[in-house]
GROMACS .gro file of N, CA, C and O in nm:
model
  496
    1MET      N    1   2.299  14.183  21.873
    1MET     CA    2   2.307  14.126  22.008
    1MET      C    3   2.400  14.215  22.086
    1MET      O    4   2.514  14.242  22.048
    2PRO      N    5   2.357  14.256  22.208
    2PRO     CA    6   2.435  14.346  22.288
    2PRO      C    7   2.565  14.279  22.340
    2PRO      O    8   2.562  14.163  22.365
    3ALA      N    9   2.670  14.362  22.350
    3ALA     CA   10   2.795  14.309  22.409
    3ALA      C   11   2.783  14.300  22.557
    3ALA      O   12   2.710  14.373  22.622
    4GLU      N   13   2.849  14.200  22.617
    4GLU     CA   14   2.848  14.189  22.759
    4GLU      C   15   2.945  14.287  22.820
    4GLU      O   16   3.049  14.316  22.768
    5HIS      N   17   2.905  14.340  22.937
    5HIS     CA   18   2.990  14.438  23.004
    5HIS      C   19   3.104  14.369  23.072
    5HIS      O   20   3.093  14.267  23.131
    6LYS      N   21   3.220  14.435  23.063
    6LYS     CA   22   3.338  14.390  23.130
    6LYS      C   23   3.377  14.482  23.245
    6LYS      O   24   3.486  14.479  23.293
    7TYR      N   25   3.284  14.567  23.289
    7TYR     CA   26   3.306  14.664  23.394
    7TYR      C   27   3.184  14.674  23.479
    7TYR      O   28   3.070  14.637  23.440
    8ALA      N   29   3.200  14.726  23.596
    8ALA     CA   30   3.089  14.742  23.692
    8ALA      C   31   3.014  14.867  23.651
    8ALA      O   32   3.070  14.963  23.603
    9PRO      N   33   2.883  14.869  23.674
    9PRO     CA   34   2.807  14.989  23.653
    9PRO      C   35   2.859  15.104  23.748
    9PRO      O   36   2.916  15.081  23.849
   10VAL      N   37   2.836  15.225  23.701
   10VAL     CA   38   2.870  15.342  23.779
   10VAL      C   39   2.745  15.383  23.859
   10VAL      O   40   2.632  15.380  23.807
   11VAL      N   41   2.766  15.422  23.983
   11VAL     CA   42   2.651  15.471  24.068
   11VAL      C   43   2.657  15.626  24.058
   11VAL      O   44   2.760  15.687  24.088
   12LEU      N   45   2.546  15.682  24.021
   12LEU     CA   46   2.530  15.829  24.022
   12LEU      C   47   2.434  15.866  24.128
   12LEU      O   48   2.311  15.837  24.120
   13MET      N   49   2.481  15.925  24.238
   13MET     CA   50   2.395  15.968  24.346
   13MET      C   51   2.339  16.107  24.312
   13MET      O   52   2.412  16.197  24.275
   14ILE      N   53   2.205  16.119  24.330
   14ILE     CA   54   2.138  16.247  24.308
   14ILE      C   55   2.051  16.273  24.429
   14ILE      O   56   1.976  16.188  24.473
   15GLU      N   57   2.066  16.392  24.488
   15GLU     CA   58   1.989  16.429  24.605
   15GLU      C   59   1.843  16.447  24.568
   15GLU      O   60   1.815  16.512  24.469
   16LYS      N   61   1.756  16.392  24.650
   16LYS     CA   62   1.612  16.399  24.623
   16LYS      C   63   1.560  16.545  24.618
   16LYS      O   64   1.470  16.574  24.541
   17ASP      N   65   1.618  16.631  24.697
   17ASP     CA   66   1.568  16.769  24.699
   17ASP      C   67   1.634  16.857  24.585
   17ASP      O   68   1.600  16.969  24.570
   18ASN      N   69   1.722  16.799  24.512
   18ASN     CA   70   1.789  16.866  24.402
   18ASN      C   71   1.715  16.838  24.272
   18ASN      O   72   1.765  16.788  24.174
   19THR      N   73   1.583  16.874  24.270
   19THR     CA   74   1.496  16.834  24.163
   19THR      C   75   1.533  16.889  24.027
   19THR      O   76   1.523  16.820  23.929
   20GLY      N   77   1.573  17.013  24.019
   20GLY     CA   78   1.610  17.068  23.891
   20GLY      C   79   1.733  16.998  23.830
   20GLY      O   80   1.725  16.955  23.713
   21ALA      N   81   1.835  16.983  23.907
   21ALA     CA   82   1.960  16.914  23.855
   21ALA      C   83   1.927  16.765  23.833
   21ALA      O   84   1.976  16.707  23.737
   22GLY      N   85   1.846  16.708  23.921
   22GLY     CA   86   1.816  16.564  23.908
   22GLY      C   87   1.734  16.541  23.780
   22GLY      O   88   1.760  16.445  23.708
   23ARG      N   89   1.636  16.626  23.754
   23ARG     CA   90   1.557  16.613  23.635
   23ARG      C   91   1.640  16.629  23.508
   23ARG      O   92   1.629  16.551  23.412
   24ALA      N   93   1.733  16.726  23.509
   24ALA     CA   94   1.819  16.744  23.394
   24ALA      C   95   1.911  16.627  23.376
   24ALA      O   96   1.937  16.586  23.259
   25ALA      N   97   1.965  16.571  23.483
   25ALA     CA   98   2.056  16.457  23.470
   25ALA      C   99   1.981  16.333  23.418
   25ALA      O  100   2.030  16.265  23.331
   26ARG      N  101   1.860  16.312  23.463
   26ARG     CA  102   1.782  16.196  23.417
   26ARG      C  103   1.748  16.215  23.269
   26ARG      O  104   1.755  16.118  23.195
   27GLU      N  105   1.716  16.336  23.226
   27GLU     CA  106   1.690  16.360  23.083
   27GLU      C  107   1.818  16.341  23.002
   27GLU      O  108   1.808  16.278  22.891
   28TRP      N  109   1.927  16.387  23.047
   28TRP     CA  110   2.050  16.369  22.974
   28TRP      C  111   2.083  16.221  22.961
   28TRP      O  112   2.120  16.171  22.848
   29ILE      N  113   2.075  16.145  23.069
   29ILE     CA  114   2.107  16.000  23.067
   29ILE      C  115   2.010  15.930  22.972
   29ILE      O  116   2.054  15.840  22.894
   30GLU      N  117   1.883  15.962  22.974
   30GLU     CA  118   1.784  15.901  22.891
   30GLU      C  119   1.820  15.919  22.741
   30GLU      O  120   1.795  15.831  22.659
   31ASN      N  121   1.880  16.035  22.706
   31ASN     CA  122   1.911  16.060  22.570
   31ASN      C  123   2.059  16.030  22.532
   31ASN      O  124   2.102  16.053  22.419
   32SER      N  125   2.132  15.977  22.625
   32SER     CA  126   2.271  15.946  22.605
   32SER      C  127   2.288  15.800  22.553
   32SER      O  128   2.188  15.727  22.539
   33ARG      N  129   2.408  15.760  22.532
   33ARG     CA  130   2.436  15.626  22.483
   33ARG      C  131   2.434  15.521  22.601
   33ARG      O  132   2.436  15.400  22.581
   34PHE      N  133   2.420  15.571  22.722
   34PHE     CA  134   2.427  15.483  22.840
   34PHE      C  135   2.291  15.417  22.871
   34PHE      O  136   2.189  15.481  22.861
   35GLN      N  137   2.300  15.289  22.909
   35GLN     CA  138   2.184  15.223  22.963
   35GLN      C  139   2.181  15.255  23.115
   35GLN      O  140   2.286  15.247  23.183
   36ALA      N  141   2.065  15.295  23.164
   36ALA     CA  142   2.055  15.335  23.301
   36ALA      C  143   1.930  15.273  23.365
   36ALA      O  144   1.836  15.236  23.300
   37CYS      N  145   1.940  15.265  23.498
   37CYS     CA  146   1.821  15.225  23.574
   37CYS      C  147   1.812  15.318  23.694
   37CYS      O  148   1.917  15.368  23.744
   38ASP      N  149   1.692  15.344  23.741
   38ASP     CA  150   1.670  15.430  23.859
   38ASP      C  151   1.656  15.340  23.982
   38ASP      O  152   1.602  15.229  23.974
   39ALA      N  153   1.708  15.394  24.091
   39ALA     CA  154   1.695  15.323  24.220
   39ALA      C  155   1.645  15.426  24.325
   39ALA      O  156   1.714  15.525  24.341
   40ASP      N  157   1.540  15.392  24.394
   40ASP     CA  158   1.486  15.479  24.498
   40ASP      C  159   1.564  15.461  24.628
   40ASP      O  160   1.554  15.545  24.716
   41ASN      N  161   1.639  15.351  24.640
   41ASN     CA  162   1.711  15.325  24.762
   41ASN      C  163   1.833  15.235  24.732
   41ASN      O  164   1.841  15.185  24.621
   42ILE      N  165   1.914  15.216  24.831
   42ILE     CA  166   2.036  15.141  24.809
   42ILE      C  167   2.007  14.995  24.776
   42ILE      O  168   2.083  14.926  24.699
   43PHE      N  169   1.900  14.939  24.822
   43PHE     CA  170   1.870  14.800  24.796
   43PHE      C  171   1.831  14.780  24.648
   43PHE      O  172   1.878  14.682  24.584
   44GLU      N  173   1.756  14.873  24.595
   44GLU     CA  174   1.723  14.867  24.450
   44GLU      C  175   1.852  14.882  24.365
   44GLU      O  176   1.870  14.818  24.265
   45ALA      N  177   1.942  14.974  24.413
   45ALA     CA  178   2.067  14.992  24.343
   45ALA      C  179   2.153  14.869  24.338
   45ALA      O  180   2.208  14.829  24.238
   46LEU      N  181   2.163  14.805  24.454
   46LEU     CA  182   2.238  14.677  24.465
   46LEU      C  183   2.176  14.570  24.380
   46LEU      O  184   2.251  14.494  24.314
   47GLU      N  185   2.047  14.564  24.374
   47GLU     CA  186   1.978  14.465  24.288
   47GLU      C  187   2.013  14.491  24.143
   47GLU      O  188   2.037  14.396  24.065
   48GLY      N  189   2.011  14.614  24.099
   48GLY     CA  190   2.043  14.650  23.964
   48GLY      C  191   2.186  14.609  23.924
   48GLY      O  192   2.214  14.572  23.811
   49MET      N  193   2.274  14.612  24.019
   49MET     CA  194   2.412  14.577  23.990
   49MET      C  195   2.436  14.428  24.000
   49MET      O  196   2.509  14.373  23.914
   50SER      N  197   2.370  14.362  24.089
   50SER     CA  198   2.404  14.220  24.110
   50SER      C  199   2.315  14.125  24.032
   50SER      O  200   2.348  14.004  24.029
   51ASP      N  201   2.215  14.169  23.960
   51ASP     CA  202   2.131  14.076  23.885
   51ASP      C  203   2.201  14.048  23.753
   51ASP      O  204   2.178  14.112  23.651
   52PHE      N  205   2.285  13.941  23.755
   52PHE     CA  206   2.358  13.908  23.634
   52PHE      C  207   2.273  13.832  23.532
   52PHE      O  208   2.321  13.796  23.426
   53THR      N  209   2.147  13.804  23.563
   53THR     CA  210   2.055  13.741  23.467
   53THR      C  211   2.005  13.847  23.363
   53THR      O  212   1.958  13.812  23.260
   54VAL      N  213   2.025  13.970  23.395
   54VAL     CA  214   1.982  14.075  23.307
   54VAL      C  215   2.086  14.089  23.195
   54VAL      O  216   2.202  14.117  23.220
   55ARG      N  217   2.048  14.067  23.070
   55ARG     CA  218   2.143  14.068  22.960
   55ARG      C  219   2.201  14.212  22.938
   55ARG      O  220   2.313  14.223  22.906
   56ASN      N  221   2.121  14.310  22.957
   56ASN     CA  222   2.162  14.448  22.938
   56ASN      C  223   2.177  14.516  23.073
   56ASN      O  224   2.102  14.604  23.103
   57ARG      N  225   2.276  14.471  23.148
   57ARG     CA  226   2.301  14.535  23.278
   57ARG      C  227   2.325  14.683  23.258
   57ARG      O  228   2.392  14.723  23.158
   58PRO      N  229   2.279  14.769  23.347
   58PRO     CA  230   2.295  14.913  23.325
   58PRO      C  231   2.437  14.956  23.329
   58PRO      O  232   2.518  14.901  23.405
   59ASP      N  233   2.467  15.062  23.254
   59ASP     CA  234   2.594  15.129  23.267
   59ASP      C  235   2.595  15.221  23.390
   59ASP      O  236   2.696  15.235  23.458
   60VAL      N  237   2.479  15.283  23.417
   60VAL     CA  238   2.467  15.380  23.523
   60VAL      C  239   2.344  15.341  23.608
   60VAL      O  240   2.234  15.319  23.555
   61ILE      N  241   2.368  15.339  23.739
   61ILE     CA  242   2.255  15.327  23.836
   61ILE      C  243   2.233  15.462  23.899
   61ILE      O  244   2.323  15.515  23.969
   62VAL      N  245   2.121  15.521  23.872
   62VAL     CA  246   2.090  15.651  23.927
   62VAL      C  247   2.022  15.630  24.063
   62VAL      O  248   1.910  15.579  24.070
   63LEU      N  249   2.092  15.665  24.167
   63LEU     CA  250   2.048  15.640  24.303
   63LEU      C  251   1.998  15.768  24.372
   63LEU      O  252   2.081  15.862  24.385
   64ASP      N  253   1.875  15.771  24.412
   64ASP     CA  254   1.824  15.884  24.489
   64ASP      C  255   1.870  15.872  24.633
   64ASP      O  256   1.854  15.767  24.695
   65VAL      N  257   1.924  15.976  24.689
   65VAL     CA  258   1.968  15.983  24.829
   65VAL      C  259   1.924  16.111  24.892
   65VAL      O  260   1.888  16.209  24.823
   66GLU      N  261   1.912  16.111  25.024
   66GLU     CA  262   1.877  16.234  25.094
   66GLU      C  263   1.990  16.335  25.084
   66GLU      O  264   1.964  16.456  25.063
   67SER      N  265   2.111  16.291  25.107
   67SER     CA  266   2.225  16.378  25.107
   67SER      C  267   2.346  16.300  25.058
   67SER      O  268   2.387  16.199  25.118
   68CYS      N  269   2.408  16.345  24.949
   68CYS     CA  270   2.528  16.276  24.894
   68CYS      C  271   2.639  16.278  25.002
   68CYS      O  272   2.707  16.178  25.024
   69CYS      N  273   2.652  16.391  25.069
   69CYS     CA  274   2.755  16.403  25.172
   69CYS      C  275   2.734  16.307  25.285
   69CYS      O  276   2.827  16.237  25.323
   70ASN      N  277   2.615  16.294  25.337
   70ASN     CA  278   2.586  16.209  25.451
   70ASN      C  279   2.575  16.063  25.414
   70ASN      O  280   2.605  15.976  25.492
   71ASP      N  281   2.530  16.032  25.295
   71ASP     CA  282   2.504  15.893  25.249
   71ASP      C  283   2.624  15.832  25.174
   71ASP      O  284   2.619  15.708  25.156
   72PHE      N  285   2.721  15.906  25.136
   72PHE     CA  286   2.826  15.854  25.052
   72PHE      C  287   2.893  15.731  25.116
   72PHE      O  288   2.909  15.627  25.054
   73GLN      N  289   2.939  15.737  25.238
   73GLN     CA  290   3.017  15.629  25.300
   73GLN      C  291   2.932  15.501  25.308
   73GLN      O  292   2.979  15.391  25.283
   74ARG      N  293   2.805  15.516  25.340
   74ARG     CA  294   2.715  15.397  25.341
   74ARG      C  295   2.702  15.337  25.208
   74ARG      O  296   2.708  15.212  25.189
   75VAL      N  297   2.686  15.419  25.103
   75VAL     CA  298   2.674  15.367  24.966
   75VAL      C  299   2.806  15.305  24.924
   75VAL      O  300   2.810  15.192  24.872
   76ARG      N  301   2.919  15.365  24.952
   76ARG     CA  302   3.050  15.309  24.923
   76ARG      C  303   3.070  15.174  24.987
   76ARG      O  304   3.110  15.076  24.923
   77ASN      N  305   3.040  15.164  25.114
   77ASN     CA  306   3.056  15.037  25.189
   77ASN      C  307   2.967  14.926  25.127
   77ASN      O  308   3.012  14.816  25.113
   78ALA      N  309   2.843  14.959  25.104
   78ALA     CA  310   2.750  14.860  25.045
   78ALA      C  311   2.799  14.809  24.912
   78ALA      O  312   2.796  14.685  24.885
   79PHE      N  313   2.839  14.895  24.824
   79PHE     CA  314   2.880  14.854  24.692
   79PHE      C  315   3.013  14.782  24.695
   79PHE      O  316   3.034  14.684  24.622
   80ASP      N  317   3.108  14.824  24.778
   80ASP     CA  318   3.234  14.755  24.786
   80ASP      C  319   3.213  14.612  24.843
   80ASP      O  320   3.278  14.518  24.793
   81THR      N  321   3.128  14.599  24.940
   81THR     CA  322   3.096  14.466  24.987
   81THR      C  323   3.027  14.380  24.890
   81THR      O  324   3.063  14.261  24.870
   82GLN      N  325   2.926  14.430  24.822
   82GLN     CA  326   2.846  14.352  24.724
   82GLN      C  327   2.932  14.318  24.602
   82GLN      O  328   2.929  14.206  24.553
   83ALA      N  329   3.003  14.412  24.551
   83ALA     CA  330   3.072  14.394  24.422
   83ALA      C  331   3.212  14.329  24.442
   83ALA      O  332   3.274  14.284  24.348
   84GLY      N  333   3.259  14.329  24.566
   84GLY     CA  334   3.390  14.274  24.593
   84GLY      C  335   3.503  14.354  24.533
   84GLY      O  336   3.612  14.304  24.508
   85GLY      N  337   3.479  14.479  24.511
   85GLY     CA  338   3.586  14.568  24.458
   85GLY      C  339   3.533  14.709  24.444
   85GLY      O  340   3.428  14.743  24.496
   86HIS      N  341   3.609  14.790  24.378
   86HIS     CA  342   3.577  14.932  24.368
   86HIS      C  343   3.472  14.959  24.263
   86HIS      O  344   3.487  14.919  24.148
   87VAL      N  345   3.368  15.024  24.301
   87VAL     CA  346   3.261  15.066  24.212
   87VAL      C  347   3.267  15.221  24.202
   87VAL      O  348   3.263  15.289  24.305
   88PRO      N  349   3.278  15.277  24.080
   88PRO     CA  350   3.278  15.420  24.067
   88PRO      C  351   3.151  15.483  24.120
   88PRO      O  352   3.041  15.437  24.084
   89ILE      N  353   3.164  15.585  24.201
   89ILE     CA  354   3.050  15.660  24.250
   89ILE      C  355   3.066  15.805  24.216
   89ILE      O  356   3.169  15.865  24.244
   90LEU      N  357   2.963  15.860  24.155
   90LEU     CA  358   2.961  16.000  24.118
   90LEU      C  359   2.849  16.068  24.194
   90LEU      O  360   2.750  16.002  24.227
   91ALA      N  361   2.859  16.194  24.225
   91ALA     CA  362   2.761  16.267  24.299
   91ALA      C  363   2.723  16.396  24.230
   91ALA      O  364   2.810  16.473  24.185
   92LEU      N  365   2.594  16.417  24.217
   92LEU     CA  366   2.539  16.546  24.165
   92LEU      C  367   2.481  16.611  24.287
   92LEU      O  368   2.370  16.574  24.332
   93SER      N  369   2.557  16.702  24.351
   93SER     CA  370   2.520  16.757  24.479
   93SER      C  371   2.569  16.904  24.494
   93SER      O  372   2.672  16.938  24.436
   94GLY      N  373   2.491  16.979  24.570
   94GLY     CA  374   2.534  17.113  24.600
   94GLY      C  375   2.635  17.121  24.716
   94GLY      O  376   2.707  17.218  24.729
   95LYS      N  377   2.637  17.020  24.800
   95LYS     CA  378   2.727  17.014  24.915
   95LYS      C  379   2.841  16.924  24.884
   95LYS      O  380   2.824  16.817  24.827
   96PRO      N  381   2.963  16.959  24.930
   96PRO     CA  382   3.080  16.876  24.903
   96PRO      C  383   3.072  16.743  24.974
   96PRO      O  384   3.035  16.737  25.089
   97VAL      N  385   3.113  16.638  24.907
   97VAL     CA  386   3.117  16.501  24.962
   97VAL      C  387   3.240  16.484  25.044
   97VAL      O  388   3.245  16.407  25.141
   98ASN      N  389   3.348  16.556  25.007
   98ASN     CA  390   3.476  16.548  25.080
   98ASN      C  391   3.534  16.407  25.086
   98ASN      O  392   3.572  16.361  25.192
   99SER      N  393   3.542  16.344  24.972
   99SER     CA  394   3.608  16.216  24.965
   99SER      C  395   3.674  16.204  24.831
   99SER      O  396   3.615  16.228  24.730
  100LYS      N  397   3.803  16.167  24.835
  100LYS     CA  398   3.874  16.150  24.706
  100LYS      C  399   3.822  16.028  24.631
  100LYS      O  400   3.847  16.009  24.514
  101ASP      N  401   3.740  15.951  24.699
  101ASP     CA  402   3.680  15.829  24.644
  101ASP      C  403   3.548  15.851  24.570
  101ASP      O  404   3.485  15.758  24.526
  102CYS      N  405   3.507  15.980  24.559
  102CYS     CA  406   3.381  16.013  24.496
  102CYS      C  407   3.401  16.131  24.406
  102CYS      O  408   3.451  16.233  24.445
  103PHE      N  409   3.363  16.110  24.276
  103PHE     CA  410   3.375  16.224  24.183
  103PHE      C  411   3.248  16.308  24.199
  103PHE      O  412   3.137  16.252  24.197
  104GLN      N  413   3.261  16.438  24.217
  104GLN     CA  414   3.148  16.525  24.237
  104GLN      C  415   3.154  16.638  24.136
  104GLN      O  416   3.262  16.692  24.111
  105GLY      N  417   3.039  16.676  24.079
  105GLY     CA  418   3.034  16.789  23.991
  105GLY      C  419   2.895  16.819  23.948
  105GLY      O  420   2.796  16.751  23.986
  106ASP      N  421   2.887  16.921  23.859
  106ASP     CA  422   2.757  16.951  23.798
  106ASP      C  423   2.730  16.855  23.684
  106ASP      O  424   2.812  16.766  23.655
  107LEU      N  425   2.620  16.874  23.614
  107LEU     CA  426   2.581  16.779  23.511
  107LEU      C  427   2.688  16.767  23.400
  107LEU      O  428   2.721  16.655  23.357
  108ALA      N  429   2.744  16.877  23.356
  108ALA     CA  430   2.848  16.873  23.254
  108ALA      C  431   2.970  16.796  23.296
  108ALA      O  432   3.026  16.715  23.221
  109ALA      N  433   3.014  16.815  23.419
  109ALA     CA  434   3.129  16.744  23.472
  109ALA      C  435   3.099  16.592  23.485
  109ALA      O  436   3.180  16.507  23.451
  110VAL      N  437   2.982  16.560  23.534
  110VAL     CA  438   2.940  16.421  23.553
  110VAL      C  439   2.932  16.353  23.416
  110VAL      O  440   2.981  16.240  23.396
  111ALA      N  441   2.872  16.423  23.319
  111ALA     CA  442   2.858  16.367  23.184
  111ALA      C  443   2.994  16.341  23.121
  111ALA      O  444   3.021  16.236  23.063
  112SER      N  445   3.085  16.435  23.138
  112SER     CA  446   3.218  16.420  23.086
  112SER      C  447   3.294  16.300  23.153
  112SER      O  448   3.362  16.221  23.086
  113ARG      N  449   3.279  16.287  23.284
  113ARG     CA  450   3.339  16.177  23.354
  113ARG      C  451   3.284  16.039  23.307
  113ARG      O  452   3.361  15.946  23.287
  114LEU      N  453   3.151  16.036  23.291
  114LEU     CA  454   3.093  15.908  23.242
  114LEU      C  455   3.146  15.872  23.109
  114LEU      O  456   3.177  15.755  23.077
  115GLU      N  457   3.161  15.968  23.018
  115GLU     CA  458   3.214  15.939  22.884
  115GLU      C  459   3.359  15.885  22.892
  115GLU      O  460   3.396  15.803  22.811
  116ARG      N  461   3.433  15.929  22.991
  116ARG     CA  462   3.572  15.881  23.002
  116ARG      C  463   3.582  15.742  23.069
  116ARG      O  464   3.672  15.666  23.031
  117ILE      N  465   3.493  15.714  23.162
  117ILE     CA  466   3.512  15.585  23.237
  117ILE      C  467   3.432  15.469  23.184
  117ILE      O  468   3.465  15.354  23.218
  118ILE      N  469   3.332  15.494  23.102
  118ILE     CA  470   3.253  15.381  23.048
  118ILE      C  471   3.286  15.376  22.897
  118ILE      O  472   3.261  15.465  22.820
  119PRO      N  473   3.348  15.264  22.856
  119PRO     CA  474   3.385  15.248  22.715
  119PRO      C  475   3.266  15.251  22.623
  119PRO      O  476   3.160  15.202  22.654
  120ASN      N  477   3.291  15.309  22.506
  120ASN     CA  478   3.187  15.313  22.404
  120ASN      C  479   3.207  15.188  22.319
  120ASN      O  480   3.302  15.176  22.244
  121THR      N  481   3.116  15.092  22.335
  121THR     CA  482   3.130  14.964  22.269
  121THR      C  483   3.045  14.958  22.140
  121THR      O  484   3.030  14.853  22.081
  122CYS      N  485   2.986  15.067  22.102
  122CYS     CA  486   2.904  15.070  21.975
  122CYS      C  487   2.992  15.053  21.854
  122CYS      O  488   3.100  15.113  21.845
  123SER      N  489   2.946  14.972  21.768
  123SER     CA  490   3.022  14.959  21.640
  123SER      C  491   2.938  15.012  21.525
  123SER      O  492   2.818  15.002  21.526
  124ILE      N  493   3.004  15.070  21.433
  124ILE     CA  494   2.932  15.130  21.316
  124ILE      C  495   2.932  15.037  21.201
  124ILE      O  496   3.019  14.965  21.173
   0.00000   0.00000   0.00000
């Protein structure tokens, strides 16, 4: 029986035109220990976070955006309002987001950050 999460899912923003990096990130997440869901827009992402009837709430919500830089503040505001607190947002983007409130990096950096902020609750 899966353990219940005691933390909010992480939002990973991926730019729609960043297909190579986006494809690699999705493949990595699919093969990782993290449960993930894809969201084509912010409404689907909010639904993935707020649907507490789902027993296996995702660890990571992969959100497609036009531009991490331009869309970050809107995403931040929506999740802070919905979740009532701070939701970690990571960005896989070629352009700087320029916010201390968003971790940005390549796939290796994002993967490393996810490993640090999402507890490994698997028992052997």
